[in-house]
Backbone as JSON, one array per atom type, in Angstrom:
{
  "sequence": "XXXXXXXXXXXXXXXXXXXXXXXXXXXXXXXXXXXXXXXXXXXXXXXXXXXXXXXXXXXXXXXXXXXXXXXXXXXXXXXXXX",
  "N": [[19.66, 24.92, 0.05], [19.68, 23.34, 2.32], [17.37, 21.55, 2.48], [18.1, 19.61, 0.58], [20.59, 18.69, 1.49], [20.08, 17.72, 4.08], [18.13, 15.83, 3.77], [16.95, 12.61, 2.58], [18.0, 10.35, -0.07], [15.72, 9.82, -1.54], [14.19, 12.05, -0.94], [15.78, 14.09, -2.11], [15.52, 13.37, -4.81], [12.8, 13.84, -5.09], [12.67, 16.6, -4.67], [14.18, 17.45, -6.87], [12.54, 16.53, -8.98], [10.24, 18.08, -8.53], [11.29, 20.61, -8.94], [11.95, 20.44, -11.65], [9.44, 20.49, -12.67], [8.9, 23.12, -12.92], [9.95, 23.9, -15.28], [12.74, 24.04, -15.17], [16.12, 23.08, -14.54], [17.38, 21.63, -11.76], [19.95, 20.61, -11.27], [21.48, 21.86, -13.31], [21.14, 24.54, -12.53], [22.35, 24.48, -10.0], [24.98, 23.87, -10.76], [25.63, 26.22, -12.09], [25.64, 28.08, -10.05], [27.35, 27.2, -8.03], [30.71, 26.09, -7.16], [33.88, 24.37, -7.52], [35.02, 22.06, -5.0], [32.82, 22.07, -3.32], [30.66, 22.26, -5.06], [30.95, 19.76, -6.33], [30.37, 18.07, -4.14], [27.68, 18.73, -3.5], [26.37, 18.11, -5.9], [26.87, 15.4, -5.95], [25.15, 14.54, -3.97], [22.8, 14.56, -5.31], [22.74, 12.34, -6.89], [22.08, 8.82, -7.37], [23.36, 6.15, -5.27], [24.45, 4.02, -6.86], [24.74, 5.25, -9.35], [26.57, 7.24, -8.7], [28.79, 5.68, -7.94], [29.32, 4.5, -10.45], [30.03, 6.76, -11.91], [32.44, 7.58, -10.62], [33.99, 5.27, -10.97], [34.28, 5.21, -13.76], [35.63, 7.64, -14.1], [38.01, 7.03, -12.75], [39.14, 5.15, -14.43], [39.43, 6.36, -16.87], [41.35, 7.81, -19.48], [44.96, 8.15, -19.43], [46.5, 5.6, -17.63], [45.31, 4.3, -14.44], [43.36, 4.91, -11.5], [44.02, 3.16, -8.98], [43.45, 3.17, -6.25], [40.92, 4.39, -6.01], [39.38, 2.58, -7.51], [39.69, 0.23, -5.94], [38.57, 1.08, -3.51], [35.84, 1.55, -4.2], [34.99, -0.92, -5.31], [35.59, -2.8, -3.3], [34.27, -1.87, -1.03], [31.63, -1.7, -1.63], [28.02, -2.24, -1.63], [26.95, -5.24, -0.05], [25.41, -7.63, -1.58], [24.87, -10.36, -1.27]],
  "CA": [[20.47, 23.73, 0.05], [19.47, 22.49, 3.49], [16.5, 20.39, 2.24], [18.83, 18.59, -0.17], [21.68, 18.15, 2.31], [19.59, 17.05, 5.28], [17.16, 14.8, 3.43], [17.42, 11.33, 2.04], [18.09, 10.29, -1.53], [14.34, 9.91, -2.05], [13.8, 13.47, -0.8], [16.52, 14.84, -3.13], [14.87, 13.06, -6.08], [11.5, 14.51, -5.07], [12.94, 18.03, -4.86], [14.61, 17.61, -8.25], [11.36, 16.35, -9.83], [9.39, 19.26, -8.36], [12.01, 21.72, -9.57], [11.82, 20.27, -13.1], [8.06, 20.86, -12.99], [8.88, 24.56, -13.19], [10.73, 24.05, -16.52], [14.13, 24.36, -14.85], [16.91, 21.93, -14.1], [18.05, 21.92, -10.49], [21.38, 20.3, -11.42], [22.09, 22.93, -14.1], [21.17, 25.76, -11.72], [23.37, 24.3, -8.96], [26.28, 23.98, -11.42], [25.92, 27.62, -12.43], [25.77, 28.88, -8.84], [28.38, 26.68, -7.13], [31.97, 25.79, -7.81], [34.9, 23.64, -6.78], [34.7, 20.82, -4.27], [31.47, 22.2, -2.77], [29.77, 21.88, -6.16], [31.04, 18.3, -6.47], [29.68, 17.43, -3.02], [26.24, 18.95, -3.61], [25.88, 17.34, -7.05], [26.92, 13.99, -5.57], [23.94, 14.27, -3.19], [21.67, 14.46, -6.23], [22.84, 11.09, -7.64], [21.88, 7.58, -6.62], [24.65, 5.54, -4.94], [24.96, 3.26, -8.0], [25.14, 6.22, -10.37], [27.77, 7.89, -8.21], [29.87, 4.69, -8.08], [29.64, 4.37, -11.87], [30.74, 7.99, -12.31], [33.82, 7.56, -10.11], [34.71, 4.17, -11.62], [34.64, 5.67, -15.1], [36.65, 8.68, -13.95], [39.24, 6.39, -12.31], [39.7, 4.35, -15.51], [39.51, 7.16, -18.08], [42.63, 8.44, -19.78], [46.2, 7.41, -19.22], [46.62, 5.01, -16.3], [44.11, 4.15, -13.63], [43.49, 5.25, -10.09], [43.71, 1.9, -8.31], [42.87, 3.43, -4.92], [39.48, 4.62, -6.19], [38.78, 1.3, -7.92], [39.66, -0.67, -4.78], [37.61, 1.62, -2.54], [34.45, 1.35, -4.64], [34.7, -2.34, -5.51], [35.69, -3.57, -2.05], [33.39, -1.37, 0.03], [30.28, -1.59, -2.16], [27.0, -2.99, -0.88], [27.06, -6.69, -0.09], [24.1, -8.17, -1.96], [24.98, -11.83, -1.35]],
  "C": [[20.16, 22.81, 1.22], [18.48, 21.37, 3.25], [17.2, 19.26, 1.49], [19.85, 17.91, 0.72], [21.18, 17.34, 3.5], [18.64, 15.91, 4.98], [17.81, 13.54, 2.92], [17.53, 11.43, 0.52], [16.71, 10.43, -2.15], [13.85, 11.36, -2.01], [14.49, 14.33, -1.86], [15.9, 14.61, -4.5], [13.53, 13.78, -6.19], [11.68, 16.02, -5.31], [13.34, 18.3, -6.31], [13.43, 17.51, -9.2], [10.44, 17.57, -9.74], [10.0, 20.47, -9.05], [11.87, 21.66, -11.08], [10.4, 20.59, -13.57], [7.91, 22.33, -13.31], [9.73, 24.9, -14.41], [12.16, 24.51, -16.27], [14.82, 23.08, -14.41], [17.67, 22.32, -12.84], [19.55, 21.69, -10.61], [22.08, 21.4, -12.21], [22.19, 24.22, -13.28], [22.22, 25.65, -10.61], [24.77, 24.44, -9.55], [26.63, 25.43, -11.71], [26.17, 28.48, -11.19], [26.92, 28.46, -7.93], [29.66, 26.43, -7.89], [32.87, 24.95, -6.92], [34.4, 22.37, -6.12], [33.28, 20.86, -3.68], [30.44, 21.81, -3.83], [29.76, 20.37, -6.34], [30.26, 17.59, -5.38], [28.17, 17.56, -3.14], [25.66, 18.13, -4.77], [25.92, 15.84, -6.76], [25.69, 13.61, -4.75], [22.72, 14.07, -4.08], [21.67, 13.15, -7.03], [22.54, 9.9, -6.75], [23.25, 6.99, -6.3], [25.25, 4.76, -6.12], [25.46, 4.18, -9.1], [26.44, 6.93, -9.97], [28.98, 6.95, -8.3], [30.29, 4.56, -9.54], [30.42, 5.58, -12.37], [32.2, 7.94, -11.87], [34.63, 6.4, -10.68], [35.16, 4.58, -13.02], [35.76, 6.7, -15.04], [38.0, 8.06, -13.57], [39.92, 5.62, -13.44], [39.92, 5.14, -16.8], [40.91, 7.74, -18.26], [43.82, 7.53, -19.53], [46.26, 6.89, -17.78], [45.28, 4.88, -15.6], [44.4, 4.59, -12.21], [43.05, 4.02, -9.29], [43.09, 2.1, -6.93], [41.37, 3.63, -5.01], [38.79, 3.32, -6.58], [38.63, 0.35, -6.73], [38.61, -0.21, -3.77], [36.17, 1.31, -2.94], [34.11, -0.14, -4.74], [34.67, -3.1, -4.18], [34.76, -3.09, -0.94], [31.96, -1.18, -0.44], [29.3, -2.41, -1.34], [27.15, -4.49, -1.09], [25.68, -7.28, -0.34], [24.11, -9.68, -2.09], [23.92, -12.5, -0.52]]
}
């Protein structure tokens, strides 16, 4: 786990691509070995920032009601590309 946790997003993508070269899915293997909040944190390291924002936005709006705190956090603190 240390190469994934200590590296950059580019490094995590490189590790994932190399892992897939061995006919295995790193994300699937991590899901089967980890659990709880630790699993969520490690899997979040494997996603791009935009993909992670999209995941949490969808989760905040799915089902009954919305989680306005999550929506506000992501929308108001996102990258400023102006």
